[in-house]
PDB file of C-alpha atoms in Angstrom:
ATOM      1  CA  MET A   1      56.081 103.073  96.434  1.00  0.00           C
ATOM      2  CA  SER A   2      57.584  99.680  96.003  1.00  0.00           C
ATOM      3  CA  ALA A   3      58.991  97.248  98.333  1.00  0.00           C
ATOM      4  CA  LEU A   4      62.732  96.105  98.612  1.00  0.00           C
ATOM      5  CA  ARG A   5      63.833  93.211  96.715  1.00  0.00           C
ATOM      6  CA  THR A   6      66.462  90.487  97.228  1.00  0.00           C
ATOM      7  CA  THR A   7      69.134  91.139  94.930  1.00  0.00           C
ATOM      8  CA  HIS A   8      72.130  89.298  95.919  1.00  0.00           C
ATOM      9  CA  THR A   9      73.412  86.441  98.261  1.00  0.00           C
ATOM     10  CA  SER A  10      76.671  85.473  99.565  1.00  0.00           C
ATOM     11  CA  THR A  11      78.514  83.545 102.368  1.00  0.00           C
ATOM     12  CA  VAL A  12      81.309  85.182 104.584  1.00  0.00           C
ATOM     13  CA  THR A  13      84.461  83.231 103.740  1.00  0.00           C
ATOM     14  CA  GLU A  14      87.983  82.773 105.118  1.00  0.00           C
ATOM     15  CA  ASP A  15      89.609  84.962 102.643  1.00  0.00           C
ATOM     16  CA  GLN A  16      87.295  87.868 103.453  1.00  0.00           C
ATOM     17  CA  ILE A  17      88.199  87.916 107.059  1.00  0.00           C
ATOM     18  CA  ASP A  18      90.735  90.791 108.121  1.00  0.00           C
ATOM     19  CA  HIS A  19      92.818  91.528 111.064  1.00  0.00           C
ATOM     20  CA  LEU A  20      90.022  92.513 113.377  1.00  0.00           C
ATOM     21  CA  GLY A  21      88.451  88.959 112.993  1.00  0.00           C
ATOM     22  CA  HIS A  22      85.480  89.965 110.939  1.00  0.00           C
ATOM     23  CA  MET A  23      84.636  90.694 107.185  1.00  0.00           C
ATOM     24  CA  ASN A  24      86.719  93.286 105.682  1.00  0.00           C
ATOM     25  CA  VAL A  25      84.872  96.349 104.584  1.00  0.00           C
ATOM     26  CA  ARG A  26      85.974  95.764 100.900  1.00  0.00           C
ATOM     27  CA  TYR A  27      83.595  92.747 100.714  1.00  0.00           C
ATOM     28  CA  TYR A  28      80.654  94.776 102.036  1.00  0.00           C
ATOM     29  CA  ALA A  29      81.129  96.886  98.988  1.00  0.00           C
ATOM     30  CA  VAL A  30      81.584  93.925  96.833  1.00  0.00           C
ATOM     31  CA  ASN A  31      78.044  92.917  97.919  1.00  0.00           C
ATOM     32  CA  ALA A  32      76.633  96.187  97.253  1.00  0.00           C
ATOM     33  CA  ARG A  33      78.208  96.507  93.809  1.00  0.00           C
ATOM     34  CA  ALA A  34      76.678  93.006  92.834  1.00  0.00           C
ATOM     35  CA  ALA A  35      73.247  94.099  94.041  1.00  0.00           C
ATOM     36  CA  THR A  36      73.585  97.409  92.006  1.00  0.00           C
ATOM     37  CA  SER A  37      74.185  95.634  88.820  1.00  0.00           C
ATOM     38  CA  ALA A  38      71.315  92.986  89.614  1.00  0.00           C
ATOM     39  CA  LEU A  39      68.867  95.663  90.474  1.00  0.00           C
ATOM     40  CA  LEU A  40      69.520  98.174  87.582  1.00  0.00           C
ATOM     41  CA  ALA A  41      69.471  94.962  85.129  1.00  0.00           C
ATOM     42  CA  ASP A  42      66.151  93.987  86.423  1.00  0.00           C
ATOM     43  CA  VAL A  43      64.366  97.141  86.969  1.00  0.00           C
ATOM     44  CA  VAL A  44      65.926  99.782  84.814  1.00  0.00           C
ATOM     45  CA  GLY A  45      67.276  97.399  82.040  1.00  0.00           C
ATOM     46  CA  VAL A  46      70.975  98.759  82.475  1.00  0.00           C
ATOM     47  CA  GLU A  47      73.735  96.210  81.907  1.00  0.00           C
ATOM     48  CA  ALA A  48      76.619  96.102  84.590  1.00  0.00           C
ATOM     49  CA  GLY A  49      79.118  97.608  82.011  1.00  0.00           C
ATOM     50  CA  ASP A  50      76.762 100.583  81.348  1.00  0.00           C
ATOM     51  CA  ALA A  51      76.231 101.599  84.937  1.00  0.00           C
ATOM     52  CA  GLU A  52      78.883 103.988  86.398  1.00  0.00           C
ATOM     53  CA  VAL A  53      78.914 104.222  90.091  1.00  0.00           C
ATOM     54  CA  PHE A  54      80.318 107.252  91.122  1.00  0.00           C
ATOM     55  CA  ASP A  55      79.351 108.223  94.733  1.00  0.00           C
ATOM     56  CA  MET A  56      79.011 105.329  97.237  1.00  0.00           C
ATOM     57  CA  TYR A  57      77.850 105.835 100.968  1.00  0.00           C
ATOM     58  CA  THR A  58      78.271 102.724 103.377  1.00  0.00           C
ATOM     59  CA  ARG A  59      76.787 102.688 106.965  1.00  0.00           C
ATOM     60  CA  HIS A  60      78.194  99.657 108.967  1.00  0.00           C
ATOM     61  CA  HIS A  61      75.675  98.352 111.360  1.00  0.00           C
ATOM     62  CA  ARG A  62      77.378  95.005 112.683  1.00  0.00           C
ATOM     63  CA  GLU A  63      80.268  93.041 112.127  1.00  0.00           C
ATOM     64  CA  GLN A  64      80.014  89.811 110.066  1.00  0.00           C
ATOM     65  CA  LEU A  65      81.857  86.858 111.141  1.00  0.00           C
ATOM     66  CA  LEU A  66      83.029  83.560 109.162  1.00  0.00           C
ATOM     67  CA  GLY A  67      80.354  81.592 107.681  1.00  0.00           C
ATOM     68  CA  THR A  68      77.648  84.075 107.975  1.00  0.00           C
ATOM     69  CA  GLU A  69      75.023  83.732 105.171  1.00  0.00           C
ATOM     70  CA  LEU A  70      74.047  87.440 103.770  1.00  0.00           C
ATOM     71  CA  GLU A  71      71.603  88.494 101.549  1.00  0.00           C
ATOM     72  CA  VAL A  72      71.007  92.094  99.829  1.00  0.00           C
ATOM     73  CA  ARG A  73      67.580  94.021  99.813  1.00  0.00           C
ATOM     74  CA  SER A  74      67.564  96.666  97.508  1.00  0.00           C
ATOM     75  CA  GLY A  75      65.225  99.488  95.934  1.00  0.00           C
ATOM     76  CA  LEU A  76      65.619 102.605  93.884  1.00  0.00           C
ATOM     77  CA  LEU A  77      65.223 105.833  95.894  1.00  0.00           C
ATOM     78  CA  GLY A  78      64.718 108.385  92.815  1.00  0.00           C
ATOM     79  CA  ALA A  79      66.794 109.834  89.841  1.00  0.00           C
ATOM     80  CA  ASP A  80      67.508 113.159  88.397  1.00  0.00           C
ATOM     81  CA  SER A  81      69.067 114.326  85.146  1.00  0.00           C
ATOM     82  CA  GLU A  82      72.575 113.321  86.481  1.00  0.00           C
ATOM     83  CA  ALA A  83      72.064 109.904  88.250  1.00  0.00           C
ATOM     84  CA  ILE A  84      69.892 107.263  89.818  1.00  0.00           C
ATOM     85  CA  ARG A  85      70.108 106.825  93.423  1.00  0.00           C
ATOM     86  CA  VAL A  86      69.937 103.073  94.777  1.00  0.00           C
ATOM     87  CA  TYR A  87      69.567 102.051  98.459  1.00  0.00           C
ATOM     88  CA  HIS A  88      70.753  98.572  99.611  1.00  0.00           C
ATOM     89  CA  GLU A  89      70.571  96.695 102.899  1.00  0.00           C
ATOM     90  CA  LEU A  90      72.974  93.960 103.723  1.00  0.00           C
ATOM     91  CA  ALA A  91      71.619  91.556 106.294  1.00  0.00           C
ATOM     92  CA  ASN A  92      72.075  88.296 107.835  1.00  0.00           C
ATOM     93  CA  ALA A  93      70.075  85.913 106.086  1.00  0.00           C
ATOM     94  CA  ALA A  94      69.152  83.835 108.925  1.00  0.00           C
ATOM     95  CA  THR A  95      68.405  86.521 111.553  1.00  0.00           C
ATOM     96  CA  GLY A  96      67.572  89.795 109.440  1.00  0.00           C
ATOM     97  CA  GLU A  97      70.033  91.656 111.728  1.00  0.00           C
ATOM     98  CA  LEU A  98      71.380  94.420 109.420  1.00  0.00           C
ATOM     99  CA  ALA A  99      75.104  94.402 108.658  1.00  0.00           C
ATOM    100  CA  ALA A 100      75.288  97.583 106.647  1.00  0.00           C
ATOM    101  CA  THR A 101      73.167 100.131 104.599  1.00  0.00           C
ATOM    102  CA  PHE A 102      74.293 101.759 101.080  1.00  0.00           C
ATOM    103  CA  VAL A 103      73.117 104.828  99.191  1.00  0.00           C
ATOM    104  CA  TYR A 104      74.824 104.800  95.543  1.00  0.00           C
ATOM    105  CA  ARG A 105      74.651 107.287  92.818  1.00  0.00           C
ATOM    106  CA  VAL A 106      74.827 105.902  89.475  1.00  0.00           C
ATOM    107  CA  ARG A 107      75.080 107.143  85.975  1.00  0.00           C
ATOM    108  CA  SER A 108      73.616 104.849  83.569  1.00  0.00           C
ATOM    109  CA  GLY A 109      72.049 107.093  80.511  1.00  0.00           C
ATOM    110  CA  ALA A 110      68.917 105.207  80.941  1.00  0.00           C
ATOM    111  CA  PRO A 111      65.466 106.678  80.829  1.00  0.00           C
ATOM    112  CA  ILE A 112      64.527 107.667  84.391  1.00  0.00           C
ATOM    113  CA  ASP A 113      60.940 108.575  84.114  1.00  0.00           C
ATOM    114  CA  HIS A 114      58.151 106.436  86.219  1.00  0.00           C
ATOM    115  CA  LEU A 115      60.649 104.413  88.223  1.00  0.00           C
ATOM    116  CA  ASP A 116      59.097 102.600  91.309  1.00  0.00           C
ATOM    117  CA  THR A 117      60.860 104.086  94.041  1.00  0.00           C
ATOM    118  CA  ILE A 118      61.076 103.628  97.981  1.00  0.00           C
ATOM    119  CA  GLU A 119      61.667 106.089 100.922  1.00  0.00           C
ATOM    120  CA  LEU A 120      65.183 105.966 102.539  1.00  0.00           C
ATOM    121  CA  PRO A 121      64.428 104.394 105.994  1.00  0.00           C
ATOM    122  CA  ALA A 122      65.537 105.808 109.148  1.00  0.00           C
ATOM    123  CA  HIS A 123      68.021 103.161 109.769  1.00  0.00           C
ATOM    124  CA  GLY A 124      69.716 103.724 106.372  1.00  0.00           C
ATOM    125  CA  ALA A 125      70.320 107.556 106.736  1.00  0.00           C
ATOM    126  CA  PRO A 126      73.707 108.658 107.583  1.00  0.00           C
ATOM    127  CA  ARG A 127      74.817 109.364 111.236  1.00  0.00           C
ATOM    128  CA  SER A 128      77.905 111.478 110.615  1.00  0.00           C
ATOM    129  CA  ILE A 129      78.645 111.992 107.031  1.00  0.00           C
ATOM    130  CA  ASP A 130      76.437 114.576 105.276  1.00  0.00           C
ATOM    131  CA  LEU A 131      75.190 113.164 101.674  1.00  0.00           C
ATOM    132  CA  ASP A 132      74.214 116.840 100.577  1.00  0.00           C
ATOM    133  CA  ALA A 133      77.684 117.977 101.599  1.00  0.00           C
ATOM    134  CA  VAL A 134      80.398 118.909  98.954  1.00  0.00           C
ATOM    135  CA  GLY A 135      83.648 117.595  99.582  1.00  0.00           C
ATOM    136  CA  THR A 136      86.703 119.604  99.632  1.00  0.00           C
ATOM    137  CA  THR A 137      89.846 118.688  97.593  1.00  0.00           C
ATOM    138  CA  PRO A 138      93.006 120.432  98.207  1.00  0.00           C
ATOM    139  CA  THR A 139      95.386 120.950  95.472  1.00  0.00           C
ATOM    140  CA  LEU A 140      98.182 118.143  95.085  1.00  0.00           C
ATOM    141  CA  ALA A 141     100.814 121.087  96.178  1.00  0.00           C
ATOM    142  CA  THR A 142      98.813 121.900  99.213  1.00  0.00           C
ATOM    143  CA  LEU A 143      98.963 118.182 100.297  1.00  0.00           C
ATOM    144  CA  GLN A 144     102.591 117.701  99.662  1.00  0.00           C
ATOM    145  CA  ASP A 145     103.435 121.035 101.390  1.00  0.00           C
ATOM    146  CA  LEU A 146     101.620 119.989 104.309  1.00  0.00           C
ATOM    147  CA  GLY A 147     103.270 116.694 104.478  1.00  0.00           C
ATOM    148  CA  LEU A 148      99.825 114.726 104.447  1.00  0.00           C
ATOM    149  CA  ALA A 149     101.042 111.816 102.328  1.00  0.00           C
ATOM    150  CA  MET A 150      99.603 108.214 103.418  1.00  0.00           C
ATOM    151  CA  ARG A 151     101.320 106.268 100.936  1.00  0.00           C
ATOM    152  CA  ALA A 152     104.476 106.350  98.890  1.00  0.00           C
ATOM    153  CA  PRO A 153     104.051 106.998  95.173  1.00  0.00           C
ATOM    154  CA  ARG A 154     103.256 103.850  93.264  1.00  0.00           C
ATOM    155  CA  THR A 155     102.087 102.673  89.892  1.00  0.00           C
ATOM    156  CA  VAL A 156      98.735 101.227  89.124  1.00  0.00           C
ATOM    157  CA  ASP A 157      99.427  97.709  88.233  1.00  0.00           C
ATOM    158  CA  ALA A 158      97.411  94.586  87.009  1.00  0.00           C
ATOM    159  CA  GLU A 159      96.285  93.815  90.659  1.00  0.00           C
ATOM    160  CA  ASP A 160      94.547  97.041  90.718  1.00  0.00           C
ATOM    161  CA  THR A 161      92.889  96.633  87.320  1.00  0.00           C
ATOM    162  CA  GLU A 162      92.442  92.705  87.503  1.00  0.00           C
ATOM    163  CA  GLY A 163      93.869  92.410  84.036  1.00  0.00           C
ATOM    164  CA  GLY A 164      91.632  95.356  82.576  1.00  0.00           C
ATOM    165  CA  ARG A 165      92.640  98.625  81.222  1.00  0.00           C
ATOM    166  CA  THR A 166      91.668 100.813  84.352  1.00  0.00           C
ATOM    167  CA  ALA A 167      91.361 100.211  87.983  1.00  0.00           C
ATOM    168  CA  ALA A 168      88.522  97.784  88.938  1.00  0.00           C
ATOM    169  CA  PRO A 169      85.625  99.778  90.678  1.00  0.00           C
ATOM    170  CA  HIS A 170      85.272  97.633  93.664  1.00  0.00           C
ATOM    171  CA  LEU A 171      88.936  97.897  94.301  1.00  0.00           C
ATOM    172  CA  VAL A 172      88.860 101.748  94.369  1.00  0.00           C
ATOM    173  CA  PRO A 173      89.553 101.977  98.104  1.00  0.00           C
ATOM    174  CA  MET A 174      92.871 100.345  97.425  1.00  0.00           C
ATOM    175  CA  LEU A 175      93.811 103.421  95.302  1.00  0.00           C
ATOM    176  CA  ILE A 176      93.814 105.028  98.724  1.00  0.00           C
ATOM    177  CA  TRP A 177      94.997 102.207 100.839  1.00  0.00           C
ATOM    178  CA  GLY A 178      97.311 100.358  98.631  1.00  0.00           C
ATOM    179  CA  GLY A 179     101.208 100.335  98.852  1.00  0.00           C
ATOM    180  CA  THR A 180     103.543 101.304 101.536  1.00  0.00           C
ATOM    181  CA  PRO A 181     103.621 104.444 103.876  1.00  0.00           C
ATOM    182  CA  PRO A 182     106.083 107.234 102.739  1.00  0.00           C
ATOM    183  CA  ASP A 183     108.869 105.898 104.867  1.00  0.00           C
ATOM    184  CA  GLY A 184     108.812 102.612 103.630  1.00  0.00           C
ATOM    185  CA  SER A 185     107.797 101.058 106.911  1.00  0.00           C
ATOM    186  CA  ASP A 186     105.082  98.222 107.141  1.00  0.00           C
ATOM    187  CA  THR A 187     101.416  99.393 107.598  1.00  0.00           C
ATOM    188  CA  GLU A 188     100.613  98.949 111.363  1.00  0.00           C
ATOM    189  CA  LEU A 189      96.973  97.594 111.506  1.00  0.00           C
ATOM    190  CA  VAL A 190      96.892  96.371 115.076  1.00  0.00           C
ATOM    191  CA  HIS A 191      98.127  98.398 117.942  1.00  0.00           C
ATOM    192  CA  SER A 192      98.699  97.825 121.693  1.00  0.00           C
ATOM    193  CA  GLY A 193      96.287  99.662 123.993  1.00  0.00           C
ATOM    194  CA  PRO A 194      97.270 101.188 127.108  1.00  0.00           C
ATOM    195  CA  ASN A 195      96.585  98.114 129.367  1.00  0.00           C
ATOM    196  CA  GLY A 196      98.089  95.673 126.581  1.00  0.00           C
ATOM    197  CA  GLU A 197      94.921  95.306 124.484  1.00  0.00           C
ATOM    198  CA  ASN A 198      94.994  94.401 120.867  1.00  0.00           C
ATOM    199  CA  VAL A 199      93.280  97.423 119.142  1.00  0.00           C
ATOM    200  CA  GLY A 200      92.433  98.506 115.713  1.00  0.00           C
ATOM    201  CA  TRP A 201      90.355 100.996 113.649  1.00  0.00           C
ATOM    202  CA  ALA A 202      86.760  99.594 112.593  1.00  0.00           C
ATOM    203  CA  THR A 203      84.953 101.559 109.752  1.00  0.00           C
ATOM    204  CA  MET A 204      81.420 102.814 110.725  1.00  0.00           C
ATOM    205  CA  GLU A 205      80.731 104.991 107.711  1.00  0.00           C
ATOM    206  CA  THR A 206      82.511 105.758 104.292  1.00  0.00           C
ATOM    207  CA  ARG A 207      81.527 107.812 101.414  1.00  0.00           C
ATOM    208  CA  VAL A 208      83.700 107.179  98.126  1.00  0.00           C
ATOM    209  CA  GLY A 209      83.813 109.647  95.419  1.00  0.00           C
ATOM    210  CA  ILE A 210      85.144 108.567  92.061  1.00  0.00           C
ATOM    211  CA  HIS A 211      86.234 111.313  89.805  1.00  0.00           C
ATOM    212  CA  ARG A 212      88.145 109.059  87.209  1.00  0.00           C
ATOM    213  CA  LEU A 213      89.324 105.416  87.314  1.00  0.00           C
ATOM    214  CA  PRO A 214      93.165 105.502  86.383  1.00  0.00           C
ATOM    215  CA  ALA A 215      94.516 103.193  83.648  1.00  0.00           C
ATOM    216  CA  ARG A 216      97.250 100.693  84.423  1.00  0.00           C
ATOM    217  CA  GLY A 217     100.809 102.465  84.424  1.00  0.00           C
ATOM    218  CA  THR A 218      99.271 105.717  86.150  1.00  0.00           C
ATOM    219  CA  ARG A 219     101.636 107.189  89.025  1.00  0.00           C
ATOM    220  CA  ILE A 220      99.551 107.637  92.018  1.00  0.00           C
ATOM    221  CA  GLN A 221      99.823 108.780  95.503  1.00  0.00           C
ATOM    222  CA  SER A 222      97.380 109.076  98.363  1.00  0.00           C
ATOM    223  CA  PHE A 223      96.916 111.771 101.089  1.00  0.00           C
ATOM    224  CA  GLY A 224      94.738 111.993 104.039  1.00  0.00           C
ATOM    225  CA  ALA A 225      93.836 114.410 107.001  1.00  0.00           C
ATOM    226  CA  THR A 226      91.805 113.900 110.408  1.00  0.00           C
ATOM    227  CA  THR A 227      89.032 116.379 110.152  1.00  0.00           C
ATOM    228  CA  ALA A 228      87.334 115.714 113.576  1.00  0.00           C
ATOM    229  CA  ILE A 229      88.135 113.364 116.540  1.00  0.00           C
ATOM    230  CA  ALA A 230      86.097 112.350 119.548  1.00  0.00           C
ATOM    231  CA  ASP A 231      86.478 110.235 122.542  1.00  0.00           C
ATOM    232  CA  LYS A 232      86.154 106.928 120.636  1.00  0.00           C
ATOM    233  CA  THR A 233      85.981 108.071 117.056  1.00  0.00           C
ATOM    234  CA  THR A 234      87.898 109.917 114.160  1.00  0.00           C
ATOM    235  CA  GLN A 235      86.645 111.261 110.912  1.00  0.00           C
ATOM    236  CA  MET A 236      89.109 111.568 108.156  1.00  0.00           C
ATOM    237  CA  SER A 237      89.134 112.784 104.413  1.00  0.00           C
ATOM    238  CA  MET A 238      91.665 111.174 102.003  1.00  0.00           C
ATOM    239  CA  TRP A 239      92.430 111.563  98.156  1.00  0.00           C
ATOM    240  CA  SER A 240      94.209 109.638  95.561  1.00  0.00           C
ATOM    241  CA  PHE A 241      95.960 111.763  92.880  1.00  0.00           C
ATOM    242  CA  ASP A 242      97.392 111.326  89.405  1.00  0.00           C
ATOM    243  CA  LEU A 243     100.936 112.539  90.003  1.00  0.00           C
ATOM    244  CA  ASP A 244     101.708 113.293  86.521  1.00  0.00           C
ATOM    245  CA  ALA A 245      98.457 115.088  85.688  1.00  0.00           C
ATOM    246  CA  GLY A 246      98.105 116.548  89.256  1.00  0.00           C
ATOM    247  CA  GLU A 247      94.412 115.562  89.334  1.00  0.00           C
ATOM    248  CA  PRO A 248      92.447 113.963  91.931  1.00  0.00           C
ATOM    249  CA  LEU A 249      91.111 110.614  91.056  1.00  0.00           C
ATOM    250  CA  VAL A 250      89.274 109.461  94.211  1.00  0.00           C
ATOM    251  CA  SER A 251      87.984 110.961  97.397  1.00  0.00           C
ATOM    252  CA  PHE A 252      87.199 109.091 100.542  1.00  0.00           C
ATOM    253  CA  GLU A 253      85.541 110.192 103.790  1.00  0.00           C
ATOM    254  CA  VAL A 254      85.757 107.800 106.717  1.00  0.00           C
ATOM    255  CA  VAL A 255      84.366 107.592 110.284  1.00  0.00           C
ATOM    256  CA  SER A 256      86.164 105.032 112.310  1.00  0.00           C
ATOM    257  CA  VAL A 257      85.895 103.820 115.730  1.00  0.00           C
ATOM    258  CA  LEU A 258      88.842 102.489 117.911  1.00  0.00           C
ATOM    259  CA  PHE A 259      88.084  98.685 118.603  1.00  0.00           C
ATOM    260  CA  ASP A 260      89.356  96.327 121.521  1.00  0.00           C
ATOM    261  CA  ILE A 261      89.767  93.217 119.054  1.00  0.00           C
ATOM    262  CA  ASP A 262      89.769  90.987 122.174  1.00  0.00           C
ATOM    263  CA  ALA A 263      86.809  92.245 124.072  1.00  0.00           C
ATOM    264  CA  ARG A 264      84.923  93.045 120.634  1.00  0.00           C
ATOM    265  CA  ARG A 265      83.968  96.505 121.941  1.00  0.00           C
ATOM    266  CA  ALA A 266      84.733 100.286 121.247  1.00  0.00           C
ATOM    267  CA  MET A 267      87.091 101.863 123.378  1.00  0.00           C
ATOM    268  CA  SER A 268      88.393 105.401 124.107  1.00  0.00           C
ATOM    269  CA  ILE A 269      91.467 106.592 122.002  1.00  0.00           C
ATOM    270  CA  PRO A 270      94.407 106.552 124.129  1.00  0.00           C
ATOM    271  CA  ALA A 271      96.791 109.471 124.298  1.00  0.00           C
ATOM    272  CA  ASP A 272      99.420 108.259 121.729  1.00  0.00           C
ATOM    273  CA  LEU A 273      96.813 107.569 118.882  1.00  0.00           C
ATOM    274  CA  ARG A 274      95.126 110.832 119.692  1.00  0.00           C
ATOM    275  CA  ALA A 275      98.416 112.641 119.300  1.00  0.00           C
ATOM    276  CA  GLU A 276      98.995 111.232 115.845  1.00  0.00           C
ATOM    277  CA  HIS A 277      95.644 112.239 114.571  1.00  0.00           C
ATOM    278  CA  LEU A 278      96.014 115.641 116.216  1.00  0.00           C
ATOM    279  CA  ALA A 279      99.227 116.140 114.379  1.00  0.00           C
ATOM    280  CA  ASP A 280      97.364 116.021 110.999  1.00  0.00           C
ATOM    281  CA  LEU A 281      93.952 117.693 112.196  1.00  0.00           C
ATOM    282  CA  HIS A 282      92.615 119.840 109.386  1.00  0.00           C
ATOM    283  CA  PRO A 283      88.858 120.446 109.821  1.00  0.00           C
ATOM    284  CA  GLU A 284      89.035 122.914 107.090  1.00  0.00           C
ATOM    285  CA  PHE A 285      89.113 119.948 104.658  1.00  0.00           C
ATOM    286  CA  ARG A 286      86.004 118.368 105.915  1.00  0.00           C
ATOM    287  CA  PRO A 287      83.091 118.413 103.325  1.00  0.00           C
ATOM    288  CA  ARG A 288      80.736 121.529 103.620  1.00  0.00           C
TER     289      ARG A 288
END
């Protein structure tokens, strides 16, 4: 068995801080994708452009604040005829405290024999998301009939593709979150709690599946349903569709905790926010 190796370093900068006052989840993925490219190039001899990351699990351990120095430690979990499995730990470089752990699956076309591998550590194992579960993707017509649209229809643009032909892989979550709600209102990121608290949803775990990266000019729309709700957390399944082809592009599973921004701690979901999630509760759409 091989040991983890340092594959990427970075610093949390002002532009990475979100409405909750900590590093936004998209930059956790940026670190992990850079580490994936570095590991595969070093160990397997695969260049970044030849590695297709199509299944990305992330478990968040601690929030990261402005100025924190970060490092990614990585190893190979194994491979089969379809993909190589990669493990990463994103950690505070000064203290060693974990920020997040990742399990990625990558298609590369590279030889997979005789790879030096590691065991998945207990702290990197999923808590609520089952990596062996198969996602349930309803048809576009079903989601439309149920009124589960999260965003209004929009067109993939140069911002989504960063000037390229297709959506940039590290911006895939924006195929779900980008755009405006169906009623044209602003997206509400910070809510008022029952006692006047400033509260928002903090991500605990995610799993992103890429079916196809859409080209610039593709008409897309995202949909979502709550599949489970507890005292402080929700679990949701979401999808982005190519509207003209009627085909799914991206699936997104997320476990979120309600976060008191000022006290910087989790809190029970108040009645009004709970009612919103119960209105779109569809446990049948949870991966099985």
